[in-house]
PDB file of C-alpha atoms and ligand atoms in Angstrom:
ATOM      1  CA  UNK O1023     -10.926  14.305  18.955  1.00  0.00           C
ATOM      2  CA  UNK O1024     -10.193  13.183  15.133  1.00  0.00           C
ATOM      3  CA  UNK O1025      -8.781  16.007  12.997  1.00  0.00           C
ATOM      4  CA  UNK O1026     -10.395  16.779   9.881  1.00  0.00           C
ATOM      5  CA  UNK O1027      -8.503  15.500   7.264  1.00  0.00           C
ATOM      6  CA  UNK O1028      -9.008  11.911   9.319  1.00  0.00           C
ATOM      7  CA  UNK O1029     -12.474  12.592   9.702  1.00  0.00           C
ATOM      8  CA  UNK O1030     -12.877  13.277   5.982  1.00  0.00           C
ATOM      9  CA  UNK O1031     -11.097   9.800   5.160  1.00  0.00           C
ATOM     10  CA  UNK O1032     -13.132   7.983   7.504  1.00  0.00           C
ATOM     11  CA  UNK O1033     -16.493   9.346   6.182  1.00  0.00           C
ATOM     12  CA  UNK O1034     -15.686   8.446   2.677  1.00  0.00           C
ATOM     13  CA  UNK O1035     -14.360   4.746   3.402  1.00  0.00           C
ATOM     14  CA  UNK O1036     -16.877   4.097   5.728  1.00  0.00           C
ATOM     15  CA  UNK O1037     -19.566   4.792   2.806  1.00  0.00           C
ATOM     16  CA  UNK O1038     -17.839   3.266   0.293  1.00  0.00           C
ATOM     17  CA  UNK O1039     -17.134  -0.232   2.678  1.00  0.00           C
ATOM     18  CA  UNK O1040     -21.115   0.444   3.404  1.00  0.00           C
ATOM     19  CA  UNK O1041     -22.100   0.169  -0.017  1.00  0.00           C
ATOM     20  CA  UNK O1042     -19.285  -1.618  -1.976  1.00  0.00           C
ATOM     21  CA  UNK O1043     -19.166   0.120  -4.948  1.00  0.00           C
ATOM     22  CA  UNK O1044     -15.502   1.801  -5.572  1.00  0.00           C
ATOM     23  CA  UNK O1045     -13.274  -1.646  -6.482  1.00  0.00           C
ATOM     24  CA  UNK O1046     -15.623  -2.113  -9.412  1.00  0.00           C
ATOM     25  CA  UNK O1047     -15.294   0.838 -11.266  1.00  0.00           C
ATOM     26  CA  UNK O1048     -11.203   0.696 -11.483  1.00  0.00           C
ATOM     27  CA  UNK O1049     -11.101  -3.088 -11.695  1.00  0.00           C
ATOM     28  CA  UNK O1050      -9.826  -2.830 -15.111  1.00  0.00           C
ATOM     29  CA  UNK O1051      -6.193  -1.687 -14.275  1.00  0.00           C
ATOM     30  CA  UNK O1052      -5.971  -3.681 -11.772  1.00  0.00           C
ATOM     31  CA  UNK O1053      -5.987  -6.481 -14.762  1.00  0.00           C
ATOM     32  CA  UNK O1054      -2.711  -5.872 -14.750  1.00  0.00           C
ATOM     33  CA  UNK O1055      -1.491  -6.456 -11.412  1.00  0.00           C
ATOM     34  CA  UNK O1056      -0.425  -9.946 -11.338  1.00  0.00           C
ATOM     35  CA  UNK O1057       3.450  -9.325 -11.452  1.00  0.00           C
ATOM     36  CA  UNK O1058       3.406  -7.119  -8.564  1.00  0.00           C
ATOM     37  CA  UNK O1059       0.856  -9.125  -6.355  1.00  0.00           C
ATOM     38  CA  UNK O1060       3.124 -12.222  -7.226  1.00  0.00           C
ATOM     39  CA  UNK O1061       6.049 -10.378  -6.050  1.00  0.00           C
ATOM     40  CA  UNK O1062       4.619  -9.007  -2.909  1.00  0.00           C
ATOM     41  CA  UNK O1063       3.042 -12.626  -1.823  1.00  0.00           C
ATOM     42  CA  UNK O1064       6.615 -14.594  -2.501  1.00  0.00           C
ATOM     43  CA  UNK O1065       7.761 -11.743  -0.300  1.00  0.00           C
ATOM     44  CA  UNK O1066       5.532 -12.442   2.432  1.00  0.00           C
ATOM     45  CA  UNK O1067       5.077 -16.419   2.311  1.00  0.00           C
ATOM     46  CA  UNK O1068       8.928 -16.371   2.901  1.00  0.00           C
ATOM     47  CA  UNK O1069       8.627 -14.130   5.899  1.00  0.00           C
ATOM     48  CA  UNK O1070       5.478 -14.745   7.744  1.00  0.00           C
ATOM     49  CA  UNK O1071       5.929 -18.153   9.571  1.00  0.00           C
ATOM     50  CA  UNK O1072       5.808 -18.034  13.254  1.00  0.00           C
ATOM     51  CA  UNK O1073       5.712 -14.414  13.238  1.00  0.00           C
ATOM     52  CA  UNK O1074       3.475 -11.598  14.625  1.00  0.00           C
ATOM     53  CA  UNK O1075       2.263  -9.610  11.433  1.00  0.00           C
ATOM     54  CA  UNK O1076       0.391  -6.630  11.219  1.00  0.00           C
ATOM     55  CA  UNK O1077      -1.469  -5.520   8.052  1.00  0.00           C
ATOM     56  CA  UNK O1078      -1.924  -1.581   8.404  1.00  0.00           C
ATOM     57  CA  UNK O1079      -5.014  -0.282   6.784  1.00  0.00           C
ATOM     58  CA  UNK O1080      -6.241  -3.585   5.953  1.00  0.00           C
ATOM     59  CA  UNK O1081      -9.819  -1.754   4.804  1.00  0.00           C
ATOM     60  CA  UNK O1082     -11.845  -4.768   4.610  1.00  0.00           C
ATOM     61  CA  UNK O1083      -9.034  -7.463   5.143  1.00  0.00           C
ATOM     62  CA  UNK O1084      -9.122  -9.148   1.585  1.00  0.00           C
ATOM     63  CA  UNK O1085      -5.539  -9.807   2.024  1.00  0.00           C
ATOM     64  CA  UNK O1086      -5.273 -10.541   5.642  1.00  0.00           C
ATOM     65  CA  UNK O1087      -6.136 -14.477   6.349  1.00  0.00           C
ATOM     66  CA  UNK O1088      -3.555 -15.365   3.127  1.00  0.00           C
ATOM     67  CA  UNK O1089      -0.870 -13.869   6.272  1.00  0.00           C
ATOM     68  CA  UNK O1090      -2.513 -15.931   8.637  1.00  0.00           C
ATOM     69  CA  UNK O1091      -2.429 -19.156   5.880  1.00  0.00           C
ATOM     70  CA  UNK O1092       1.674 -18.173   5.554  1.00  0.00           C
ATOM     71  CA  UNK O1093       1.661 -19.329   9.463  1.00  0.00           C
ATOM     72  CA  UNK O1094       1.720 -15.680  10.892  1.00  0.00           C
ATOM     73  CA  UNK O1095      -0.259 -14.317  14.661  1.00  0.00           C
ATOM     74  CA  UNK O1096      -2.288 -12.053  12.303  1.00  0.00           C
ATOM     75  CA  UNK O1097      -3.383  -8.375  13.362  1.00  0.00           C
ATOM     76  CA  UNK O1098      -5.385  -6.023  11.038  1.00  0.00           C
ATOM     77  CA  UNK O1099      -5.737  -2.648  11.718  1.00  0.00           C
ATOM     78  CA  UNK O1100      -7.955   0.503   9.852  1.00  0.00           C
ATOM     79  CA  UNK O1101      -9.923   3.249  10.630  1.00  0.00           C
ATOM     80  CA  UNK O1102     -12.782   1.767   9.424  1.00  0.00           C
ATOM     81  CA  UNK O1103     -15.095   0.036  11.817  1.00  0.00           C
ATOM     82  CA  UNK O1104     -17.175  -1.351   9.391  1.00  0.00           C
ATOM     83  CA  UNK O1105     -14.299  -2.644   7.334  1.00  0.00           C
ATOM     84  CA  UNK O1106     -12.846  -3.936  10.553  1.00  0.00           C
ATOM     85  CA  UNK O1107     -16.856  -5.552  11.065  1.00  0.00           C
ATOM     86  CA  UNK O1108     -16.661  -6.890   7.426  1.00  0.00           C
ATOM     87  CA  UNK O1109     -13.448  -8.237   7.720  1.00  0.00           C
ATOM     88  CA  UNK O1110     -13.974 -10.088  11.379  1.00  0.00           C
ATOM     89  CA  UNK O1111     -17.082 -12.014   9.898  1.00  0.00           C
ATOM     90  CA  UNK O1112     -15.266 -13.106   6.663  1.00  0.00           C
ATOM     91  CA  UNK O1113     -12.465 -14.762   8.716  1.00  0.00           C
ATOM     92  CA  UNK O1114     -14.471 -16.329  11.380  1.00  0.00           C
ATOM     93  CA  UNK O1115     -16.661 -17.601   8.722  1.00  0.00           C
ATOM     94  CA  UNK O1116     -13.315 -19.039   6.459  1.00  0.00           C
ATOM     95  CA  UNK O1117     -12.531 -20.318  10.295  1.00  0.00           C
ATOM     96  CA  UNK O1118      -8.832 -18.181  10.091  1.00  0.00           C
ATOM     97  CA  UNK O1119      -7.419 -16.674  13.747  1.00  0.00           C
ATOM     98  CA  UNK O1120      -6.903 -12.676  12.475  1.00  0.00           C
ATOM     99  CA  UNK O1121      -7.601 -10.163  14.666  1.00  0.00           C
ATOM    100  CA  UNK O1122      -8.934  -7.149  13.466  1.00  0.00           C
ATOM    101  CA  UNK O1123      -9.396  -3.643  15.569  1.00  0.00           C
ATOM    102  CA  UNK O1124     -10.674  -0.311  14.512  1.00  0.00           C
ATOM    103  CA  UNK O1125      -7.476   1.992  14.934  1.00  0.00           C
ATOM    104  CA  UNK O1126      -5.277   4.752  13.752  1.00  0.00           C
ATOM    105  CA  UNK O1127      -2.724   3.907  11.993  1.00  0.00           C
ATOM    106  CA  UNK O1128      -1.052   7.538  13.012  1.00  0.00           C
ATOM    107  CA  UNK O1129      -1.167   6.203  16.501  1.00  0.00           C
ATOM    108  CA  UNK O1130      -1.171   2.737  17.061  1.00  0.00           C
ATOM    109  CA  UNK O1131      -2.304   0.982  20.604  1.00  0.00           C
ATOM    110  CA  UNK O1132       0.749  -1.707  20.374  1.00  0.00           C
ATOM    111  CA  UNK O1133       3.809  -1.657  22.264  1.00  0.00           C
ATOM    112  CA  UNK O1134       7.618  -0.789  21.065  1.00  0.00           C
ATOM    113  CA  UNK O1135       8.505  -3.595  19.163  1.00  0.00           C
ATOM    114  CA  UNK O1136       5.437  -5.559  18.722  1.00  0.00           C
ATOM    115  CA  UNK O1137       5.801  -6.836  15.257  1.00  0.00           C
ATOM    116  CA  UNK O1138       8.143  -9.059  13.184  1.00  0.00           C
ATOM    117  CA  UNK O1139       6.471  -8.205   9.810  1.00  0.00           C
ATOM    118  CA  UNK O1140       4.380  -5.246   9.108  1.00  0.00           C
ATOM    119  CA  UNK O1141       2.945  -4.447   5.433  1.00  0.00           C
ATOM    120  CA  UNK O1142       0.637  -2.680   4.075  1.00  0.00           C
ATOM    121  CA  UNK O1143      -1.867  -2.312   0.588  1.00  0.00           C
ATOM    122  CA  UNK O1144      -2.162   1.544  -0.826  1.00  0.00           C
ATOM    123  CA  UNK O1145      -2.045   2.960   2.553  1.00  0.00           C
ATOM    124  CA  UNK O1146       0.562   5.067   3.070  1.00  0.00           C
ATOM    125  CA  UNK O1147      -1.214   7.597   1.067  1.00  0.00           C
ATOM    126  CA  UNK O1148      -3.836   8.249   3.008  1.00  0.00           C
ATOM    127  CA  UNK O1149      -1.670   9.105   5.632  1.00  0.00           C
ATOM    128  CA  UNK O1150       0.494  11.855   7.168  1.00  0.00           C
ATOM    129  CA  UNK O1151       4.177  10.260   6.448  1.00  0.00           C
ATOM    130  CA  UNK O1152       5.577  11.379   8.971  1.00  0.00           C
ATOM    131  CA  UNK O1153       3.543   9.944  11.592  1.00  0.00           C
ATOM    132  CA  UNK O1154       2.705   6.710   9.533  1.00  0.00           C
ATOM    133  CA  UNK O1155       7.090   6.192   9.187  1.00  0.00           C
ATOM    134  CA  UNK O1156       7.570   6.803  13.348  1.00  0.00           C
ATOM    135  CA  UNK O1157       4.671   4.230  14.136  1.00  0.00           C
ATOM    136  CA  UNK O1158       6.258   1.620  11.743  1.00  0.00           C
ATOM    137  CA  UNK O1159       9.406   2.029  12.910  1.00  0.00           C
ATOM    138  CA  UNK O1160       8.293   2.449  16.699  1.00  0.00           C
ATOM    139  CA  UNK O1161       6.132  -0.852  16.695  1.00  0.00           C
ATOM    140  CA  UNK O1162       8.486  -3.116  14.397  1.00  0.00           C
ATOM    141  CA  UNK O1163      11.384  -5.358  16.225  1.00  0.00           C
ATOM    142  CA  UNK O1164      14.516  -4.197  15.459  1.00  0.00           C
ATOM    143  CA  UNK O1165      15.132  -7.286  12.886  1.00  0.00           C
ATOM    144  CA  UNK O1166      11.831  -6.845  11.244  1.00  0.00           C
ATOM    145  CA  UNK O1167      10.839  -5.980   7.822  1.00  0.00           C
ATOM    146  CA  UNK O1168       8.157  -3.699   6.761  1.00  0.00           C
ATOM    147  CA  UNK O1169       6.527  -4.152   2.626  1.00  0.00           C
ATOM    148  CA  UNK O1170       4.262  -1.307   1.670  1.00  0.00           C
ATOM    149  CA  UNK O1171       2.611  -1.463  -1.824  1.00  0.00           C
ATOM    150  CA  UNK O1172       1.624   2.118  -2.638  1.00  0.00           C
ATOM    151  CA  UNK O1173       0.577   4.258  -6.104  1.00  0.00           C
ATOM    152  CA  UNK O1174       3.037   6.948  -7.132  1.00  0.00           C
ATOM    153  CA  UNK O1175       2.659  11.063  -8.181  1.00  0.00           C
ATOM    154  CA  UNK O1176       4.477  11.619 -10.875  1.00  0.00           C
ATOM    155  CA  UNK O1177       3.363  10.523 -13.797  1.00  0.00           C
ATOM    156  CA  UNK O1178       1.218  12.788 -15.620  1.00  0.00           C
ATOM    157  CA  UNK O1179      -1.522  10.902 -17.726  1.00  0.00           C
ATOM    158  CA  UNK O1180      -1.884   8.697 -14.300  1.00  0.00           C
ATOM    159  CA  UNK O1181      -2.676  12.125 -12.718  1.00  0.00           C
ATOM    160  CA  UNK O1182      -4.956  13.253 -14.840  1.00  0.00           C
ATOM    161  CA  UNK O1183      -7.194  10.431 -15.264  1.00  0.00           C
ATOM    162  CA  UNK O1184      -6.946  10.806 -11.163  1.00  0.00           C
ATOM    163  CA  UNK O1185      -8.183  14.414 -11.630  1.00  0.00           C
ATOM    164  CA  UNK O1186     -11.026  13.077 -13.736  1.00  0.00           C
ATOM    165  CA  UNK O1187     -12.085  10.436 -11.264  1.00  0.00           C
ATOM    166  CA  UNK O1188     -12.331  12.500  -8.010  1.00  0.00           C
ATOM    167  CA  UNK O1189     -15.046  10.235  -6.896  1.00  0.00           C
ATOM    168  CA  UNK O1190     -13.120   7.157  -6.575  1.00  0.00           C
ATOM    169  CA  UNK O1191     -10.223   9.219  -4.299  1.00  0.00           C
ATOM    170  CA  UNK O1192     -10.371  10.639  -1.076  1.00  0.00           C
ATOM    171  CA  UNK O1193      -9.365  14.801  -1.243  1.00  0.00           C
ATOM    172  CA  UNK O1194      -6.353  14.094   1.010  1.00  0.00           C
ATOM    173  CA  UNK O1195      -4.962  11.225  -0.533  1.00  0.00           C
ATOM    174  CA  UNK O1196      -1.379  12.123  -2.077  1.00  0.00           C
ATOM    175  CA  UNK O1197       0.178   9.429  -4.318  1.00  0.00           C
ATOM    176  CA  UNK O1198       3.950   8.689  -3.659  1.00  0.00           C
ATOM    177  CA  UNK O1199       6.746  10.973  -4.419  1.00  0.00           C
ATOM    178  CA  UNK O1200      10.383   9.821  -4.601  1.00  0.00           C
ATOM    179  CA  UNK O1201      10.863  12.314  -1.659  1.00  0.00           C
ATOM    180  CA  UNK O1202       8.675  10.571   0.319  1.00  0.00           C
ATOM    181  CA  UNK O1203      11.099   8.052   0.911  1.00  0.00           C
ATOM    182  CA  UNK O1204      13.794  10.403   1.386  1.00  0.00           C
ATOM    183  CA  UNK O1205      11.632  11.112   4.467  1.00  0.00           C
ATOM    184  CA  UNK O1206      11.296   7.224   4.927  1.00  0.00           C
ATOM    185  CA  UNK O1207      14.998   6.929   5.287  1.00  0.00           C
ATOM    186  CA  UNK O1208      15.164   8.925   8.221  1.00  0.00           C
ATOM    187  CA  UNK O1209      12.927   6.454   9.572  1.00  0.00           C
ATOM    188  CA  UNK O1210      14.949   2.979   8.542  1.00  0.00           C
ATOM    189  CA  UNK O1211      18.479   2.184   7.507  1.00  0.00           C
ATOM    190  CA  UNK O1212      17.048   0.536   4.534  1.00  0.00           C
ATOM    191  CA  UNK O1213      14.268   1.588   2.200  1.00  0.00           C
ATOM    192  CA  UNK O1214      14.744  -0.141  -0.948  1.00  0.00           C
ATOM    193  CA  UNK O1215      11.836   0.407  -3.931  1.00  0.00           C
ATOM    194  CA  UNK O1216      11.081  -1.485  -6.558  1.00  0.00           C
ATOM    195  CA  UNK O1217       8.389   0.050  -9.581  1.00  0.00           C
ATOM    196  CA  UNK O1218       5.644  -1.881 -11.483  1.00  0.00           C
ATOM    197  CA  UNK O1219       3.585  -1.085 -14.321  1.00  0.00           C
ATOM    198  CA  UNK O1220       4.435   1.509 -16.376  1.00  0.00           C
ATOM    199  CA  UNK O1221       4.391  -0.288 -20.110  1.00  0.00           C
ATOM    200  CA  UNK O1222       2.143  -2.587 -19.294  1.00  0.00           C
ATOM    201  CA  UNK O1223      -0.564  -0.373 -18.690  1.00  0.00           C
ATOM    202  CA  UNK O1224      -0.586  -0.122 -22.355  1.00  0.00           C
ATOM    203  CA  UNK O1225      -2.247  -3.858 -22.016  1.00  0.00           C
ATOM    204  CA  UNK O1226      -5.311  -2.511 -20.474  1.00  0.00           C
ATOM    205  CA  UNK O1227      -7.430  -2.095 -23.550  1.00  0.00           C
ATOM    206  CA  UNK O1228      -6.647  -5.416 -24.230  1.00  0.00           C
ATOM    207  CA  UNK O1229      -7.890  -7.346 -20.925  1.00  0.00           C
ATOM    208  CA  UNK O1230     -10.283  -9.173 -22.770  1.00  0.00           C
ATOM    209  CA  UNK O1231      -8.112 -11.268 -25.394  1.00  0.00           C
ATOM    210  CA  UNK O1232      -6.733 -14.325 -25.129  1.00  0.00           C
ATOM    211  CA  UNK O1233      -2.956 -13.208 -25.361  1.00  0.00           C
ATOM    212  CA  UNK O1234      -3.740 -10.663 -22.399  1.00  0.00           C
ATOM    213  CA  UNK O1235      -1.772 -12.266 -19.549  1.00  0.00           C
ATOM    214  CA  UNK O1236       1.319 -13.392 -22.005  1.00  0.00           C
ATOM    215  CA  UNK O1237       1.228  -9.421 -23.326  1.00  0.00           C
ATOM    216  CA  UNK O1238       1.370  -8.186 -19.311  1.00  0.00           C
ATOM    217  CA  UNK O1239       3.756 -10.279 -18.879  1.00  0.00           C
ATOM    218  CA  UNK O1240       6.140  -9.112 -21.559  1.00  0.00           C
ATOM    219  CA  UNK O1241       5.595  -5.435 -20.798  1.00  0.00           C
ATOM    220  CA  UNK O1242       6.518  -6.620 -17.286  1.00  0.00           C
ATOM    221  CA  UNK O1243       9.760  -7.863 -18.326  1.00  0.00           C
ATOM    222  CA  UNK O1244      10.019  -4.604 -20.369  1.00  0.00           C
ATOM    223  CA  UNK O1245       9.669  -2.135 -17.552  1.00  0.00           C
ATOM    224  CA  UNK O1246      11.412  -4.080 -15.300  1.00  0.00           C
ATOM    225  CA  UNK O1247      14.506  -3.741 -17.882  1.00  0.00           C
ATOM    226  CA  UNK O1248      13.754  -0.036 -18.426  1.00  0.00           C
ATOM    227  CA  UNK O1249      13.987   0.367 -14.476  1.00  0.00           C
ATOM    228  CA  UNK O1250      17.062  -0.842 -13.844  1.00  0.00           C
ATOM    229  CA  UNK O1251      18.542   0.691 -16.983  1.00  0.00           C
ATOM    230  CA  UNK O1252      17.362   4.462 -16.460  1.00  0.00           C
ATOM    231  CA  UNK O1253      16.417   4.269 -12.871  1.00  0.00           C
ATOM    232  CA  UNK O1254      14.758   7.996 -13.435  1.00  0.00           C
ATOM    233  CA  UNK O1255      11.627   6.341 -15.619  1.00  0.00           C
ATOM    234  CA  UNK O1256      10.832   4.512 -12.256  1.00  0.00           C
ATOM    235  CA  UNK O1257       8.970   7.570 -10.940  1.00  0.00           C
ATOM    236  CA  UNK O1258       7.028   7.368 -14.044  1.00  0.00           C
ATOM    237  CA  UNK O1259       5.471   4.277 -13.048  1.00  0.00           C
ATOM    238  CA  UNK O1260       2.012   3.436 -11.475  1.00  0.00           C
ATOM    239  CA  UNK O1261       3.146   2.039  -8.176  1.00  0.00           C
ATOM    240  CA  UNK O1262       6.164   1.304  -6.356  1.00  0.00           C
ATOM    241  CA  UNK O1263       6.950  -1.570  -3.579  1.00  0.00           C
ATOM    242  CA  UNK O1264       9.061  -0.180  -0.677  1.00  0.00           C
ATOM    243  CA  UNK O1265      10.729  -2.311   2.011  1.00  0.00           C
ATOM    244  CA  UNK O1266      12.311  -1.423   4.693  1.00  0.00           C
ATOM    245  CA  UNK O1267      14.270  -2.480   7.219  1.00  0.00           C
ATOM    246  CA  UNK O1268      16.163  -1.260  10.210  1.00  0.00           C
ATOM    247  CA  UNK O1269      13.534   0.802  12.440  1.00  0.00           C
ATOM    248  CA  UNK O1270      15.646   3.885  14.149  1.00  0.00           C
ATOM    249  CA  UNK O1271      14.189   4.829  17.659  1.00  0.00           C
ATOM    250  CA  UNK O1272      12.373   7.993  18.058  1.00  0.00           C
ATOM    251  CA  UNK O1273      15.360   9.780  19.276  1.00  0.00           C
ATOM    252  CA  UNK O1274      17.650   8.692  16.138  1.00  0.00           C
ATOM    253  CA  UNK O1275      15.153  10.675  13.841  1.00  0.00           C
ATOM    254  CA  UNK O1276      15.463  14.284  13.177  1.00  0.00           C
ATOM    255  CA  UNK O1277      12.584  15.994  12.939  1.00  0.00           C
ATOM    256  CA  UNK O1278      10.636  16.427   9.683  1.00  0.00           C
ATOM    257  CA  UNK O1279      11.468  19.682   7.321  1.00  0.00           C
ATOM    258  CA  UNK O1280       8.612  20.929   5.668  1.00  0.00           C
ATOM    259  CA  UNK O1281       8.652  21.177   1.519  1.00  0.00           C
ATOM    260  CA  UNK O1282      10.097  17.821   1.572  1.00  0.00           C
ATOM    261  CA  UNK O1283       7.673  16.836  -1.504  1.00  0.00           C
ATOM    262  CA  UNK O1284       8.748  17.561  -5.096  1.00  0.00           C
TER     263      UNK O1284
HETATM  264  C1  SAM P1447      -7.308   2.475  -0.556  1.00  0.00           C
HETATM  265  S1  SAM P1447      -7.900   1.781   0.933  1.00  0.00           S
HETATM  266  C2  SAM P1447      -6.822   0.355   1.045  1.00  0.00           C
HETATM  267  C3  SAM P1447      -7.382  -0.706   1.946  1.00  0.00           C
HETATM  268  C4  SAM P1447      -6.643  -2.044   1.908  1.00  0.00           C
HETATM  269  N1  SAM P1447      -5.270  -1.909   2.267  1.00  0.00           N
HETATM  270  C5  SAM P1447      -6.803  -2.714   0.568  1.00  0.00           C
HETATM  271  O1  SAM P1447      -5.803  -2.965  -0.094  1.00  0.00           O
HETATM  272  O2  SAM P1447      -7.930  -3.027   0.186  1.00  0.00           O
HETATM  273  C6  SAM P1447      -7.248   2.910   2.143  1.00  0.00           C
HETATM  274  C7  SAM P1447      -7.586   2.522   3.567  1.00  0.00           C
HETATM  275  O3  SAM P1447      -6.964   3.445   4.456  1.00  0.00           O
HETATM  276  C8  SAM P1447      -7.774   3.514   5.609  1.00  0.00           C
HETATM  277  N2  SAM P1447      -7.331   4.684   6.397  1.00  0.00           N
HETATM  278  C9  SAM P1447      -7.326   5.986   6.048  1.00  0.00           C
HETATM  279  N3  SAM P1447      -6.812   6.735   7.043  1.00  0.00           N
HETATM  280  C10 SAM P1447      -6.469   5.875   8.043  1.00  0.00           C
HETATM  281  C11 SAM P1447      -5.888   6.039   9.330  1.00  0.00           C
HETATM  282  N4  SAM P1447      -5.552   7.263   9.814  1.00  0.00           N
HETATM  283  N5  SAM P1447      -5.668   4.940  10.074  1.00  0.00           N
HETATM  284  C12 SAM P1447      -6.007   3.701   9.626  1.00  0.00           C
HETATM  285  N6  SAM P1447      -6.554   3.477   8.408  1.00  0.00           N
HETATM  286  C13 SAM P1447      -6.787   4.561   7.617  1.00  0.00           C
HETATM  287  C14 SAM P1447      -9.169   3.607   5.031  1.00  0.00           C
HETATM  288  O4  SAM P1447     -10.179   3.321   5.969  1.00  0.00           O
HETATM  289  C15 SAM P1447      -9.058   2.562   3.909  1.00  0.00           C
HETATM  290  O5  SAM P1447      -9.484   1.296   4.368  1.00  0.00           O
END
């Protein structure tokens, strides 16, 4: 039987897939996301080829068939049935091979080392980390590479405007914390993370003008400078890529403390 908290996360995406209304009231930060979606798609149009790619909680695939366009055996996986419904129609209809099955990502049906490539879009989150790292790590090859794209806890004015839009969040979600991949280490020899937006979200107000993507992508540039100078201000930022590499069998990883989180 699902537990609660997965209940809970189900109800509210399957409602919100149902009647399509969440993407359009935060579209305007996501006006800023260009840098980081660029990033992410070089990432995977380099990797993809000939490979078998999973996208793990997919929601309603909008990414998905660009993995299958990269030359990847496409799988897409959520919770969601009607996102998985959605998502099946939409790529029969663009005529792409994905499949797409109604699963949890905690416990995935796929054998050991299934997957070359394995990413994922603001996922993680909604999941228990633990789990989510040991099902990665169990169901990627040993040379495979696993991108996850996923909003981070520490900022404060991020967290409050997340306090004052409880409606467009799930209870259990739980933005990123630098300790959280602490914890993914144990999982992979190699978690590297890379942070996006911090100054430019400072554009926002301005998504309208003319100058808007050349001001984005100067604030880009900025952060990306301020990151690699003081390496602190990265928790600071709005998201943060992670890739990792080197999946450690089940046996390799010690078992979770809790108060991990920060
Ligand atoms: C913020 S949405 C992101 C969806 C998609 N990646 C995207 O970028 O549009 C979070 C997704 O997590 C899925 N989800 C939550 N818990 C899950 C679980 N235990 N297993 C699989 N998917 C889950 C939800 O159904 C939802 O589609």
């Amino acid at each position: 039987m699902m537990d609660a908290r997965k209940a809970r996360e189900k109800a509210f995406h399957e409602q919100h897939y149902a009647e399509d209304v969440r993407w359009k009231a935060v579209d305007k930060y996501y006006s800023i996301i260009e840098g980081r979606a660029r990033y992410w798609e070089d990432f995977l149009r380099a990797r993809c080829a000939g490979k078998r790619v999973l996208e793990y909680g997919c929601g309603e695939g909008n990414y998905t068939p660009r993995l299958a366009e990269f030359g990847g055996a496409v799988t897409g996986i959520d919770l969601s049935e009607t996102a998985m419904q959605h998502a099946q129609a939409a790529a029969r209809a663009a005529g792409l091979q994905v499949e797409f099955r109604a699963m949890d990502a905690e416990a995935l049906e796929f054998p050991d080392q299934t997957f070359d490539v394995i990413c994922g879009n603001a996922i993680l989150h909604h999941l228990d980390l633990d789990q989510s790292f040991a099902e990665v790590a169990r169901t990627l090859k040993p040379d495979g590479v696993a991108i996850f794209m996923e909003p981070l806890g520490h900022n404060p004015l991020i967290n409050l405007r997340r306090r004052m839009t409880p409606q467009l969040r799930t209870p259990d979600e739980h933005p990123l914390k630098m300790s959280d991949f602490t914890l993914a280490r144990r999982y992979f020899d190699s978690v590297e993370i890379r942070a996006f937006h911090l100054l430019s979200l400072t554009a926002v107000p301005f998504r309208r003008s003319a100058g808007f993507p050349r001001l984005v992508a100067i604030l880009d540039r900025i952060d990306a400078t301020l990151f690699r100078r003081l390496p602190f201000t990265m928790r600071y930022a709005w998201y943060a890529v992670a890739v990792m590499s080197g999946p450690r069998p089940a046996a390799a990883t010690a078992p979770a403390k809790s108060g991990v989180g920060d």
